[in-house]
Amino acid sequence: MRILVAGANGQLGREIVEHLQQSAIDVVPLAHRQLDITDEIQIRNCISTIRPTLVVNSAAYTNVDDAETEQHIAYAVNQKGAGLIADACMKGGIPLIHISTDFVFDGRKGTPYTESDSVCPLGVYGKSKADGEREITTRLREYIIIRTSWLYGVYGHNFVKTMIRLGKEGSELSVVSDQFGSPTCAADLAEAIATIVRKIGIDGNPAWGIYHYSGKGVTSWFDFAVTIFRMARQRHKTGAPAIHPISASQYPTKAKRPEYSALDCSKITNAFGIKTKPWKESLAAVVHQILIKKTYTA
Ligand SMILES: NC(=O)c1ccc[n+]([C@@H]2O[C@H](COP(=O)([O-])OP(=O)(O)OC[C@H]3O[C@@H](n4cnc5c(N)ncnc54)[C@H](OP(=O)(O)O)[C@@H]3O)[C@@H](O)[C@H]2O)c1
């Protein structure tokens, strides 16, 4: 198998590349500057020279708030780019693994969303990702779309690093306590993707379709932050800032976010034997790595 990974320099892309390499899978990682997924000619050239047996698309426009004012870029990458990748996969008979988001839902359901729930995004980012999913599902039969949520890890920018950096600056923090979801460790998701890739390599025809993958359990941004500081203090004796719960209405953002976006992940467990981990389980190791490598300032 040869796997082309688009968006290979992102928070998740880097983990995917590392996990595939650890499985001794032939990976061709392409960062944004090597493959722009909005450029049809570049996609065609990459596919014809690399000749992948599978494409993993981790490239996306991910700035939820800026998407409200940069709609054209969000749609160009998340909708059109996903469509162009799907087109190239369709022409080459290549299966596609693509990453999507809990933000395709409006958060009003009140219980974890299943793959058969209707999408109803609240903002431009979620809409562009939902449209990207449709570009894939209408073109391809052999696709796996994985919706995930609240991603964090040692690479890139994420909530865990932001909290640790603000904590180090000694700021007093106010964190939203009435939005609920499931933090997901990027390395755990990358391992799940590697499992699916191996399965495709072995039997070639898994249960294609849309899947959910996130950490197990539901929390608020406030409790997530409190847990991060507790873990940082336990192992690194870092001081914790004063942290106050606030409502989302007290912290206005450009984009509206779902109030409750937990994902039901039983389908991926039943189809691939992938078990999700309790969300706190992987967090301590990532907090430790971030503090050791001091990547919270990056
Ligand atoms: N982060 C989250 O909390 C979260 C939650 C749910 C779902 N997701 C989904 O998970 C996936 C991975 O997200 P992430 O957290 O790894 O985001 P990320 O760190 O922002 O990575 C996305 C990567 O895509 C690249 N990219 C942007 N435009 C591109 C283009 N036109 N062509 C090629 N590459 C392009 C970016 O490169 P540059 O930085 O150089 O532009 C970046 O390396 C995305 O599909 C995202 O929608 C993320």
Short mmCIF file of C-alpha atoms and ligand atoms in Angstrom, two decimals:
data_model
loop_
_atom_site.label_atom_id
_atom_site.label_comp_id
_atom_site.label_asym_id
_atom_site.label_seq_id
_atom_site.Cartn_x
_atom_site.Cartn_y
_atom_site.Cartn_z
CA MET A 1 0.00 0.00 0.00
CA ARG A 2 1.11 3.53 -0.67
CA ILE A 3 -0.79 6.26 1.20
CA LEU A 4 -0.85 9.88 0.10
CA VAL A 5 -1.57 12.12 3.11
CA ALA A 6 -2.78 15.65 2.26
CA GLY A 7 -2.50 18.30 4.99
CA ALA A 8 0.42 16.30 6.40
CA ASN A 9 1.84 19.20 8.41
CA GLY A 10 -1.33 19.89 10.41
CA GLN A 11 -2.00 18.87 14.01
CA LEU A 12 -3.68 15.62 12.95
CA GLY A 13 -1.78 15.15 9.67
CA ARG A 14 1.55 14.83 11.48
CA GLU A 15 0.15 12.20 13.84
CA ILE A 16 -1.37 10.25 10.93
CA VAL A 17 1.97 10.20 9.12
CA GLU A 18 3.82 9.05 12.27
CA HIS A 19 1.29 6.29 13.03
CA LEU A 20 1.27 4.97 9.45
CA GLN A 21 5.08 4.97 9.38
CA GLN A 22 5.13 3.06 12.68
CA SER A 23 2.94 0.45 10.99
CA ALA A 24 5.62 0.17 8.27
CA ILE A 25 3.17 1.52 5.70
CA ASP A 26 4.58 3.39 2.69
CA VAL A 27 3.45 7.01 3.29
CA VAL A 28 3.89 10.06 1.10
CA PRO A 29 3.20 13.08 3.34
CA LEU A 30 2.28 16.25 1.45
CA ALA A 31 2.12 19.55 3.33
CA HIS A 32 0.10 22.52 2.08
CA ARG A 33 3.06 23.94 0.13
CA GLN A 34 3.53 20.60 -1.68
CA LEU A 35 -0.14 19.98 -2.44
CA ASP A 36 -2.79 22.69 -2.42
CA ILE A 37 -6.08 20.78 -2.48
CA THR A 38 -7.84 23.71 -4.19
CA ASP A 39 -5.55 23.25 -7.22
CA GLU A 40 -6.93 20.63 -9.58
CA ILE A 41 -3.74 20.40 -11.66
CA GLN A 42 -1.53 19.90 -8.59
CA ILE A 43 -3.84 17.14 -7.37
CA ARG A 44 -3.76 15.42 -10.75
CA ASN A 45 0.05 15.65 -10.94
CA CYS A 46 0.51 14.31 -7.40
CA ILE A 47 -1.82 11.36 -8.02
CA SER A 48 -0.20 10.47 -11.34
CA THR A 49 3.37 10.64 -10.03
CA ILE A 50 2.81 9.10 -6.56
CA ARG A 51 0.21 6.51 -7.69
CA PRO A 52 -1.26 6.03 -4.18
CA THR A 53 -3.45 3.05 -3.35
CA LEU A 54 -5.28 5.19 -0.77
CA VAL A 55 -5.60 8.93 -0.08
CA VAL A 56 -6.02 10.38 3.43
CA ASN A 57 -7.22 13.99 3.43
CA SER A 58 -6.39 15.83 6.65
CA ALA A 59 -6.15 19.21 4.90
CA ALA A 60 -8.77 21.75 5.90
CA TYR A 61 -9.43 25.38 6.67
CA THR A 62 -9.91 25.06 10.44
CA ASN A 63 -10.26 28.59 11.84
CA VAL A 64 -13.87 28.47 12.99
CA ASP A 65 -14.20 32.21 13.72
CA ASP A 66 -12.22 33.58 10.76
CA ALA A 67 -14.32 31.38 8.45
CA GLU A 68 -17.21 33.78 9.09
CA THR A 69 -15.32 36.58 7.32
CA GLU A 70 -13.21 34.42 4.99
CA GLN A 71 -16.08 32.36 3.61
CA HIS A 72 -14.52 32.09 0.16
CA ILE A 73 -11.36 30.43 1.55
CA ALA A 74 -13.28 28.12 3.89
CA TYR A 75 -15.49 26.87 1.03
CA ALA A 76 -12.58 26.71 -1.42
CA VAL A 77 -10.66 24.34 0.86
CA ASN A 78 -13.35 22.46 2.79
CA GLN A 79 -15.92 22.04 0.03
CA LYS A 80 -14.25 22.51 -3.35
CA GLY A 81 -10.93 21.00 -2.21
CA ALA A 82 -12.68 17.92 -0.81
CA GLY A 83 -14.58 17.65 -4.11
CA LEU A 84 -11.41 17.89 -6.20
CA ILE A 85 -9.71 15.20 -4.12
CA ALA A 86 -12.84 13.01 -4.46
CA ASP A 87 -12.86 13.60 -8.25
CA ALA A 88 -9.23 12.52 -8.56
CA CYS A 89 -9.91 9.43 -6.38
CA MET A 90 -12.96 8.56 -8.49
CA LYS A 91 -10.97 8.79 -11.74
CA GLY A 92 -8.10 6.73 -10.31
CA GLY A 93 -10.31 4.15 -8.54
CA ILE A 94 -8.61 5.13 -5.25
CA PRO A 95 -10.40 4.94 -1.87
CA LEU A 96 -10.43 8.09 0.29
CA ILE A 97 -10.31 8.63 4.05
CA HIS A 98 -11.46 12.15 4.89
CA ILE A 99 -11.80 13.98 8.22
CA SER A 100 -14.86 15.97 9.21
CA THR A 101 -16.24 17.58 12.33
CA ASP A 102 -18.87 17.62 15.08
CA PHE A 103 -19.61 21.20 13.92
CA VAL A 104 -21.80 19.77 11.11
CA PHE A 105 -24.43 19.46 13.90
CA ASP A 106 -26.36 22.28 15.56
CA GLY A 107 -25.96 20.88 19.10
CA ARG A 108 -29.67 20.88 19.93
CA LYS A 109 -30.14 17.09 20.13
CA GLY A 110 -29.03 16.75 23.76
CA THR A 111 -27.71 13.18 23.36
CA PRO A 112 -24.69 11.96 21.35
CA TYR A 113 -25.08 12.33 17.59
CA THR A 114 -25.10 9.21 15.44
CA GLU A 115 -23.98 9.03 11.82
CA SER A 116 -27.62 8.88 10.67
CA ASP A 117 -28.60 12.17 12.36
CA SER A 118 -29.23 15.03 9.94
CA VAL A 119 -26.53 17.66 9.68
CA CYS A 120 -27.50 21.24 10.47
CA PRO A 121 -24.36 23.38 10.88
CA LEU A 122 -24.52 26.73 12.67
CA GLY A 123 -21.57 28.54 11.05
CA VAL A 124 -19.54 28.82 7.86
CA TYR A 125 -16.86 26.34 8.98
CA GLY A 126 -19.45 23.65 9.78
CA LYS A 127 -21.38 24.39 6.57
CA SER A 128 -18.25 24.18 4.44
CA LYS A 129 -17.30 20.86 6.08
CA ALA A 130 -20.84 19.45 5.63
CA ASP A 131 -20.72 20.51 1.96
CA GLY A 132 -17.29 18.83 1.68
CA GLU A 133 -18.78 15.59 3.01
CA ARG A 134 -21.51 15.79 0.35
CA GLU A 135 -18.92 16.36 -2.41
CA ILE A 136 -17.38 13.03 -1.38
CA THR A 137 -20.51 10.97 -0.72
CA THR A 138 -22.06 11.95 -4.07
CA ARG A 139 -18.94 11.01 -6.07
CA LEU A 140 -17.36 8.02 -4.37
CA ARG A 141 -18.46 4.61 -3.16
CA GLU A 142 -15.16 3.76 -1.47
CA TYR A 143 -14.82 6.46 1.17
CA ILE A 144 -14.50 6.66 4.94
CA ILE A 145 -15.43 10.02 6.45
CA ILE A 146 -14.50 10.33 10.12
CA ARG A 147 -16.17 13.09 12.10
CA THR A 148 -14.23 14.04 15.21
CA SER A 149 -14.36 16.75 17.87
CA TRP A 150 -12.28 19.03 20.12
CA LEU A 151 -8.94 17.75 18.76
CA TYR A 152 -5.76 18.31 20.73
CA GLY A 153 -2.23 16.96 20.60
CA VAL A 154 1.44 17.82 20.75
CA TYR A 155 1.47 19.42 17.28
CA GLY A 156 -0.21 22.53 15.94
CA HIS A 157 -2.55 24.86 17.78
CA ASN A 158 -5.20 23.61 20.16
CA PHE A 159 -7.10 24.36 23.37
CA VAL A 160 -4.70 22.39 25.61
CA LYS A 161 -1.69 24.41 24.45
CA THR A 162 -3.60 27.67 24.72
CA MET A 163 -4.60 26.90 28.31
CA ILE A 164 -1.05 25.92 29.29
CA ARG A 165 0.37 29.08 27.69
CA LEU A 166 -2.21 31.35 29.38
CA GLY A 167 -1.59 29.52 32.66
CA LYS A 168 2.16 30.18 32.34
CA GLU A 169 1.47 33.85 31.68
CA GLY A 170 -0.31 33.85 35.03
CA SER A 171 -3.52 35.20 33.54
CA GLU A 172 -6.80 34.87 35.34
CA LEU A 173 -9.03 32.85 33.03
CA SER A 174 -12.71 32.71 32.21
CA VAL A 175 -13.76 29.61 30.30
CA VAL A 176 -17.13 28.69 28.82
CA SER A 177 -18.97 26.13 30.95
CA ASP A 178 -22.21 25.65 28.98
CA GLN A 179 -20.87 24.11 25.75
CA PHE A 180 -20.35 20.36 25.90
CA GLY A 181 -18.39 17.94 23.77
CA SER A 182 -15.70 15.27 23.78
CA PRO A 183 -11.99 16.11 23.67
CA THR A 184 -10.14 13.85 21.23
CA CYS A 185 -6.43 13.10 21.31
CA ALA A 186 -5.02 13.47 17.77
CA ALA A 187 -2.65 10.53 18.33
CA ASP A 188 -5.58 8.27 19.30
CA LEU A 189 -7.49 9.30 16.18
CA ALA A 190 -4.38 8.72 14.06
CA GLU A 191 -4.10 5.21 15.54
CA ALA A 192 -7.76 4.59 14.66
CA ILE A 193 -7.06 5.76 11.10
CA ALA A 194 -4.03 3.43 10.91
CA THR A 195 -6.29 0.55 12.00
CA ILE A 196 -8.74 1.36 9.20
CA VAL A 197 -5.89 1.68 6.68
CA ARG A 198 -4.56 -1.76 7.70
CA LYS A 199 -8.07 -3.20 7.35
CA ILE A 200 -8.42 -1.72 3.85
CA GLY A 201 -4.99 -3.19 3.02
CA ILE A 202 -6.03 -6.64 4.22
CA ASP A 203 -9.55 -7.13 2.89
CA GLY A 204 -9.80 -4.19 0.47
CA ASN A 205 -13.49 -3.74 1.06
CA PRO A 206 -14.40 -2.57 4.56
CA ALA A 207 -17.77 -1.06 5.45
CA TRP A 208 -17.36 2.24 3.62
CA GLY A 209 -19.27 5.27 4.90
CA ILE A 210 -19.41 7.94 7.59
CA TYR A 211 -18.10 7.25 11.11
CA HIS A 212 -17.72 9.13 14.37
CA TYR A 213 -14.58 9.01 16.52
CA SER A 214 -13.91 11.05 19.68
CA GLY A 215 -12.68 10.61 23.22
CA LYS A 216 -15.20 8.80 25.43
CA GLY A 217 -17.29 10.91 27.78
CA VAL A 218 -18.62 14.44 27.67
CA THR A 219 -17.26 17.58 29.31
CA SER A 220 -17.43 21.36 29.09
CA TRP A 221 -14.60 23.66 28.01
CA PHE A 222 -14.41 24.81 31.65
CA ASP A 223 -14.00 21.28 33.06
CA PHE A 224 -11.56 20.47 30.26
CA ALA A 225 -9.44 23.47 31.30
CA VAL A 226 -9.64 22.60 35.02
CA THR A 227 -8.49 19.05 34.20
CA ILE A 228 -5.57 20.32 32.08
CA PHE A 229 -4.32 22.50 34.96
CA ARG A 230 -4.78 19.70 37.49
CA MET A 231 -2.70 17.36 35.32
CA ALA A 232 -0.03 20.01 34.73
CA ARG A 233 0.20 20.69 38.47
CA GLN A 234 0.37 16.99 39.43
CA ARG A 235 3.40 16.18 37.32
CA HIS A 236 5.14 19.49 36.75
CA LYS A 237 4.21 21.41 39.89
CA THR A 238 3.05 24.30 37.72
CA GLY A 239 0.92 26.91 39.42
CA ALA A 240 -2.67 26.97 38.28
CA PRO A 241 -4.35 30.27 37.37
CA ALA A 242 -7.64 31.33 38.88
CA ILE A 243 -10.24 29.99 36.49
CA HIS A 244 -13.88 31.09 36.32
CA PRO A 245 -16.82 29.44 34.56
CA ILE A 246 -18.74 31.72 32.21
CA SER A 247 -21.63 31.20 29.80
CA ALA A 248 -21.12 31.24 26.03
CA SER A 249 -23.21 34.42 25.92
CA GLN A 250 -20.57 36.13 28.11
CA TYR A 251 -17.87 35.16 25.58
CA PRO A 252 -19.16 36.29 22.19
CA THR A 253 -17.38 34.81 19.18
CA LYS A 254 -17.77 35.49 15.46
CA ALA A 255 -19.03 31.95 14.88
CA LYS A 256 -21.90 30.32 16.74
CA ARG A 257 -20.89 26.95 18.22
CA PRO A 258 -23.05 23.93 19.05
CA GLU A 259 -24.06 23.69 22.70
CA TYR A 260 -23.72 19.91 22.80
CA SER A 261 -21.82 18.06 20.10
CA ALA A 262 -20.89 14.70 21.62
CA LEU A 263 -20.60 11.94 19.03
CA ASP A 264 -21.88 8.38 19.37
CA CYS A 265 -18.90 6.26 18.30
CA SER A 266 -20.46 2.78 18.48
CA LYS A 267 -20.50 2.36 14.67
CA ILE A 268 -16.70 2.57 14.32
CA THR A 269 -16.29 0.09 17.21
CA ASN A 270 -18.70 -2.39 15.63
CA ALA A 271 -17.23 -2.07 12.11
CA PHE A 272 -13.49 -1.92 12.89
CA GLY A 273 -13.11 -3.02 16.52
CA ILE A 274 -11.81 0.48 17.34
CA LYS A 275 -12.46 1.32 20.98
CA THR A 276 -12.56 4.95 22.06
CA LYS A 277 -10.63 5.91 25.20
CA PRO A 278 -12.02 7.92 28.14
CA TRP A 279 -11.12 11.53 27.26
CA LYS A 280 -8.91 12.05 30.34
CA GLU A 281 -6.86 8.92 29.67
CA SER A 282 -4.66 10.35 26.89
CA LEU A 283 -4.75 13.94 28.12
CA ALA A 284 -2.18 13.54 30.94
CA ALA A 285 0.49 12.22 28.53
CA VAL A 286 -0.11 15.04 26.04
CA VAL A 287 -0.01 17.73 28.78
CA HIS A 288 3.28 16.21 29.95
CA GLN A 289 4.75 16.22 26.41
CA ILE A 290 3.66 19.81 25.78
CA LEU A 291 5.26 20.97 29.04
CA ILE A 292 8.48 19.02 28.46
CA LYS A 293 8.89 20.25 24.88
CA LYS A 294 7.57 23.71 25.74
CA THR A 295 5.50 23.66 22.53
CA TYR A 296 2.72 25.70 24.14
CA THR A 297 4.39 28.85 22.90
CA ALA A 298 4.56 27.64 19.26
N1 LIG B 1 -8.96 21.03 15.39
C1 LIG B 1 -10.13 20.56 15.82
O1 LIG B 1 -10.53 20.77 16.98
C2 LIG B 1 -11.00 19.72 14.92
C3 LIG B 1 -12.24 19.25 15.40
C4 LIG B 1 -13.02 18.47 14.58
C5 LIG B 1 -12.60 18.15 13.30
N2 LIG B 1 -11.40 18.63 12.84
C6 LIG B 1 -11.00 18.27 11.47
O2 LIG B 1 -9.81 17.51 11.57
C7 LIG B 1 -9.01 17.71 10.41
C8 LIG B 1 -7.60 18.06 10.83
O3 LIG B 1 -7.63 19.27 11.58
P1 LIG B 1 -6.36 19.81 12.36
O4 LIG B 1 -6.77 20.09 13.74
O5 LIG B 1 -5.20 18.94 12.08
O6 LIG B 1 -6.18 21.20 11.61
P2 LIG B 1 -4.82 21.99 11.23
O7 LIG B 1 -3.80 21.77 12.26
O8 LIG B 1 -5.29 23.36 10.91
O9 LIG B 1 -4.36 21.24 9.91
C9 LIG B 1 -4.95 21.47 8.67
C10 LIG B 1 -3.84 21.46 7.65
O10 LIG B 1 -4.44 21.72 6.36
C11 LIG B 1 -3.56 22.56 5.68
N3 LIG B 1 -4.27 23.28 4.60
C12 LIG B 1 -5.04 24.38 4.69
N4 LIG B 1 -5.46 24.73 3.45
C13 LIG B 1 -4.95 23.82 2.59
C14 LIG B 1 -5.00 23.65 1.20
N5 LIG B 1 -5.69 24.49 0.41
N6 LIG B 1 -4.36 22.60 0.64
C15 LIG B 1 -3.63 21.75 1.40
N7 LIG B 1 -3.51 21.87 2.73
C16 LIG B 1 -4.18 22.89 3.33
C17 LIG B 1 -3.00 23.50 6.71
O11 LIG B 1 -1.79 24.06 6.23
P3 LIG B 1 -1.43 25.61 6.55
O12 LIG B 1 -1.49 25.74 8.03
O13 LIG B 1 -0.08 25.76 5.96
O14 LIG B 1 -2.47 26.42 5.83
C18 LIG B 1 -2.78 22.54 7.88
O15 LIG B 1 -1.50 21.98 7.84
C19 LIG B 1 -9.72 18.79 9.60
O16 LIG B 1 -10.49 18.17 8.60
C20 LIG B 1 -10.64 19.46 10.60
O17 LIG B 1 -11.76 20.01 9.96
C21 LIG B 1 -10.58 19.40 13.62
#
